[in-house]
XYZ file of C-alpha atoms in Angstrom:
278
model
C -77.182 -7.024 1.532
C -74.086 -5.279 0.503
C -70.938 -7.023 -0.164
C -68.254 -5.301 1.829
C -65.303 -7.779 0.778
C -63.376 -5.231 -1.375
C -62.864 -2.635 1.311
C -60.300 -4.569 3.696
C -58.456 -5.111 0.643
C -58.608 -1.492 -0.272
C -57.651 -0.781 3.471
C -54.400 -3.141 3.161
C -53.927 -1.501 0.383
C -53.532 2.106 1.286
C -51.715 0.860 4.865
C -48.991 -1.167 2.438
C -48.660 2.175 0.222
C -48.791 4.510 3.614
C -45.707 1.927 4.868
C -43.403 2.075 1.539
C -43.728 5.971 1.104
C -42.484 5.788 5.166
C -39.648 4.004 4.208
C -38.600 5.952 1.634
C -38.788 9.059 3.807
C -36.726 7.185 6.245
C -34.532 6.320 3.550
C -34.715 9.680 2.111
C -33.773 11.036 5.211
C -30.932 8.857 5.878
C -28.992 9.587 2.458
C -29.155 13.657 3.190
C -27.876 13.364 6.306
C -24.612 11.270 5.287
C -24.452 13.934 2.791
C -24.049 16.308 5.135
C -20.984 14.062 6.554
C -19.804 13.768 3.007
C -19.748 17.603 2.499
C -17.686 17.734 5.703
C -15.547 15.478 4.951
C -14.743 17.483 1.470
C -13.700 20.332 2.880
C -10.253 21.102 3.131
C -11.433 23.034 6.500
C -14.199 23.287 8.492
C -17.441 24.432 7.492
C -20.054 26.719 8.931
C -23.810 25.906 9.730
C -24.488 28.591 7.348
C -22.469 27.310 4.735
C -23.631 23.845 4.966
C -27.366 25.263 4.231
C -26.709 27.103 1.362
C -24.512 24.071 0.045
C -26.981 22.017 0.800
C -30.146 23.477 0.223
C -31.950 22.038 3.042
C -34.408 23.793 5.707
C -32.383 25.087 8.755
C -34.554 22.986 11.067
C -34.101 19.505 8.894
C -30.057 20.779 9.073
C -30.297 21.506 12.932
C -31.723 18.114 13.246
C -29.009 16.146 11.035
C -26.146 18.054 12.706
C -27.366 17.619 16.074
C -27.546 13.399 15.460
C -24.566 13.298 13.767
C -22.570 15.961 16.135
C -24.244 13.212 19.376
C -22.679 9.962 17.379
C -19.302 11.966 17.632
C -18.978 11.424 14.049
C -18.289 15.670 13.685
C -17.483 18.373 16.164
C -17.622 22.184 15.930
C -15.078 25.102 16.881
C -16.075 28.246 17.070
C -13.732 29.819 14.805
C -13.144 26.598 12.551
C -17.128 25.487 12.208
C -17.731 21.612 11.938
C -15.123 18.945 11.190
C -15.038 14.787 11.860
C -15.365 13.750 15.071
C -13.092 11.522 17.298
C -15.630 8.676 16.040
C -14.164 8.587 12.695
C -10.857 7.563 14.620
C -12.268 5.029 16.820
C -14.256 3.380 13.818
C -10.814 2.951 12.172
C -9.056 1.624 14.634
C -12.081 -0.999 15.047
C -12.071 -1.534 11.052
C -7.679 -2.200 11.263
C -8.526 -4.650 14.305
C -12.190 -6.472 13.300
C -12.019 -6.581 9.254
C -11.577 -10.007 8.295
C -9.912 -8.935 5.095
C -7.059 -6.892 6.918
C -6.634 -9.361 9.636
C -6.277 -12.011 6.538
C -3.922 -9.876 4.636
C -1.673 -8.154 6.721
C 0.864 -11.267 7.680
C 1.104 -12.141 3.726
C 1.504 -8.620 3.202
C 4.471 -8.009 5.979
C 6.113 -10.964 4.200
C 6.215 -9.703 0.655
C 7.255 -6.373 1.592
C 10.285 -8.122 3.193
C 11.611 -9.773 -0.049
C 10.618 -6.878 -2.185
C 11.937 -3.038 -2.960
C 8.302 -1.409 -2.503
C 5.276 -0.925 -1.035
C 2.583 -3.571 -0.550
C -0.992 -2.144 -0.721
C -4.475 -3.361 0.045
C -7.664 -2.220 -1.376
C -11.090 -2.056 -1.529
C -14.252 -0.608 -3.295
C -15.841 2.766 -2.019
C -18.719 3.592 -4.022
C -17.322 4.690 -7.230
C -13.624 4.913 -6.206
C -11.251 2.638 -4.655
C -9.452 3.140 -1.110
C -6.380 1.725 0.685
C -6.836 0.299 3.954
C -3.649 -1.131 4.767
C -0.229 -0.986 3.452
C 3.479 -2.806 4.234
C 6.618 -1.311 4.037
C 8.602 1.198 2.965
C 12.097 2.870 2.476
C 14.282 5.485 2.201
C 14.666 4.570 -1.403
C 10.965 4.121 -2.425
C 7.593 5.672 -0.683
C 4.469 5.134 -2.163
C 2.359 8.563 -2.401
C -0.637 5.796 -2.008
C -1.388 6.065 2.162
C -3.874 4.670 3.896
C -7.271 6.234 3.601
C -6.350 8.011 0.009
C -8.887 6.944 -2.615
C -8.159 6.919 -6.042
C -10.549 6.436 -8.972
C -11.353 3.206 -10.186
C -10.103 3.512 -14.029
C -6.250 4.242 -13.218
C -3.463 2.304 -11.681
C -3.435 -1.561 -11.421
C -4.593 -1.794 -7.872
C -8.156 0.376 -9.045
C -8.066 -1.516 -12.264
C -8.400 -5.095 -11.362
C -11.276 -4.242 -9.377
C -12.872 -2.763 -11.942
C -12.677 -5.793 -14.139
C -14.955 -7.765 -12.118
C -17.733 -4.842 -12.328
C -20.834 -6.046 -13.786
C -22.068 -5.035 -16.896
C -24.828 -2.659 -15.568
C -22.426 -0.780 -13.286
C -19.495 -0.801 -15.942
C -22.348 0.861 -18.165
C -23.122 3.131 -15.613
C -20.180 4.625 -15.157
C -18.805 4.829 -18.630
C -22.206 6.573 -19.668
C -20.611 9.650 -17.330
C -16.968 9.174 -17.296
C -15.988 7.721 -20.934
C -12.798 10.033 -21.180
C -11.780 8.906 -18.314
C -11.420 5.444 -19.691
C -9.637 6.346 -22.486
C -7.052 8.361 -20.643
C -6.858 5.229 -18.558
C -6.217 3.172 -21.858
C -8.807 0.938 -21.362
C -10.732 1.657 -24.200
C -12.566 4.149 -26.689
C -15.874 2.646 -26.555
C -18.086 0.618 -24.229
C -17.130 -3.006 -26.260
C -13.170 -2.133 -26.361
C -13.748 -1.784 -22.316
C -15.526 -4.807 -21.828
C -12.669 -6.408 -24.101
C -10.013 -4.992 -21.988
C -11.311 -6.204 -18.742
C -12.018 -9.852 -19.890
C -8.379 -9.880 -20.680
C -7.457 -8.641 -17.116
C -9.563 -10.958 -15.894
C -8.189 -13.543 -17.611
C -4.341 -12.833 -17.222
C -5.757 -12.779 -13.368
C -3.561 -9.951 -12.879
C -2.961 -5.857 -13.982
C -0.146 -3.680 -14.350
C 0.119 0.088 -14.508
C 3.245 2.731 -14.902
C 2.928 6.135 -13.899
C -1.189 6.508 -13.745
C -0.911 7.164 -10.379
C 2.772 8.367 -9.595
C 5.398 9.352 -12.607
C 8.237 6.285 -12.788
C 6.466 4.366 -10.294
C 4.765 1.122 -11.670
C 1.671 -1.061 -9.767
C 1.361 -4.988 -10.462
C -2.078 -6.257 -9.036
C -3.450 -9.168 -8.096
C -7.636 -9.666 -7.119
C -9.108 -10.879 -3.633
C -12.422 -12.432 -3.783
C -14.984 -13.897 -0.667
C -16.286 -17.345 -0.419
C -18.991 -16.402 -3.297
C -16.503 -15.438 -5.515
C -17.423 -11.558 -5.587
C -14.595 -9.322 -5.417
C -13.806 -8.391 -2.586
C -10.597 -5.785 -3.055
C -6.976 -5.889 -4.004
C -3.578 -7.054 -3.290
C -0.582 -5.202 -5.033
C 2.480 -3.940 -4.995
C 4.407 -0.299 -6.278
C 7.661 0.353 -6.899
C 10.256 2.013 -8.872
C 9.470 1.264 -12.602
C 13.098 0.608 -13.242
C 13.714 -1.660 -9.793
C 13.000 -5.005 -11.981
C 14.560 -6.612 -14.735
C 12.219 -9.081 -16.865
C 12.272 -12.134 -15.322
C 12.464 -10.884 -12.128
C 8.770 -8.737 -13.036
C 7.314 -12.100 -13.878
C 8.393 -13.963 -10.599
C 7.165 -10.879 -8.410
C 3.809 -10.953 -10.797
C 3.267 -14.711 -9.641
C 4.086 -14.360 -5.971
C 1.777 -11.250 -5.967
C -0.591 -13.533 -7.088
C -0.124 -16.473 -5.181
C -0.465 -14.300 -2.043
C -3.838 -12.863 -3.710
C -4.929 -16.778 -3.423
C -3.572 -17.208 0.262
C -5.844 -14.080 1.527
C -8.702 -15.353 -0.804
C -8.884 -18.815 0.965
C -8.267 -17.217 4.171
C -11.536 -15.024 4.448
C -13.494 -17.675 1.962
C -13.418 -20.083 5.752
C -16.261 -19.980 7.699
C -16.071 -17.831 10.685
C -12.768 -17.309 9.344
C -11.398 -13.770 11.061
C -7.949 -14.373 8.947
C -6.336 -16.197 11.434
């Protein structure tokens, strides 16, 4: 009589290989067609369907497909003489992000205090992939606007509010990107090499705070402080630019410990259970 026991497990086998090549179709599938929202959003104007497939290098009918999901989630439109642009769900989604993000709910009544007592701008951050963005920001003056709005990203290696972020990275990501971008931390003054990096950041980490002049904006200088969840990952940044000459001394140390202070307050705040920053 023949033994038939190894073909179920031969069967399982081939329907758990059939299922993880699925996935990663799916998957596959999913990552080309936020491309194709990330190539919008690139472009300083609007782009045509035929200029998205030769960009893209896709088949017309897998770009016909992506365009028509993405054009029925509102998340981009199309004029006939401008081609396709973000949608009106980009705006809604923001306004949803300024109202439901426990961070910004957390941060904004700390931040709206400091930029009362102090001649800048108070800024909020966060990691985007391999660059950092500003969701929120607190005053401002006729004496001293920050060029760093809302929904600007900046890179990760320059300025004190990308910079304390970066500190936390582990080591496989800081590796990662200094394999591809090691000028870039040099111009940045972090380091020539991978171990004068990892040297720098420990001591950012351990001051607990960063400071930058002009990286970002000539005579404008950034003290930052860093914002971490209830597992202690980072979580963004809380800092403040102004004028590099606004300060004297002492007065740079006392704003450097409030900034931090304030860092703690948000920290705690989000780091509650169910907390939604109130």
């Amino acid at each position: 009589m023949q033994n038939n026991c190894t073909e179920p497990a031969e069967t399982a086998g081939q329907y758990i290989q059939n299922a993880v090549l699925m996935a990663s179709d799916s998957q596959n599938s999913l990552t080309k067609m936020v491309s194709v929202l990330d190539l919008i959003e690139e472009s300083s104007s609007g782009l045509t369907f035929e200029q998205m497939l030769e960009s893209m290098k896709l088949s017309r009918a897998t770009l016909y497909r992506y365009i028509r999901v993405l054009s029925e989630a509102g998340l981009i439109v199309s004029l006939p003489n401008f081609g396709y642009t973000l949608g009106p769900r980009v705006a809604e989604l923001d306004l949803k992000m300024r109202t439901q993000d426990p961070l910004i709910a957390a941060s904004m009544p700390v931040m709206a205090e400091l930029a009362r007592t102090v001649p800048g701008v108070v800024l909020l951050c966060r990691k985007y992939r391999d660059k950092v963005l500003c969701v929120h920001q607190e005053g401002s003056s006729p004496a001293f606007r920050s060029g760093y709005e809302r929904g600007q990203d900046r890179p990760l290696f320059r300025g004190s509010a990308s910079r304390i972020i970066l500190a936390y990275a582990d080591t496989r990501t800081l590796a990662r990107l200094y394999a591809g971008r090691s000028e870039e931390f040099a111009q940045a003054e972090l380091g020539n090499t991978l171990d004068e990096v990892k040297a720098r950041l420990a001591q950012i980490r351990h001051a607990g705070w960063d400071t930058t002049t002009a990286q970002i904006t000539p005579g404008v200088t950034g003290i930052a402080a860093p914002l971490f969840d209830s597992k202690g990952t980072i979580a963004g940044s809380l800092s403040v630019t102004l004028s590099a000459t606004s300060l004297r001394p002492a007065e740079f140390d006392q704003l450097t410990e409030r900034i931090k202070l304030c860092a703690g307050i948000v920290s705690r705040a989000i780091s509650q259970p169910g907390s939604k920053g109130n």
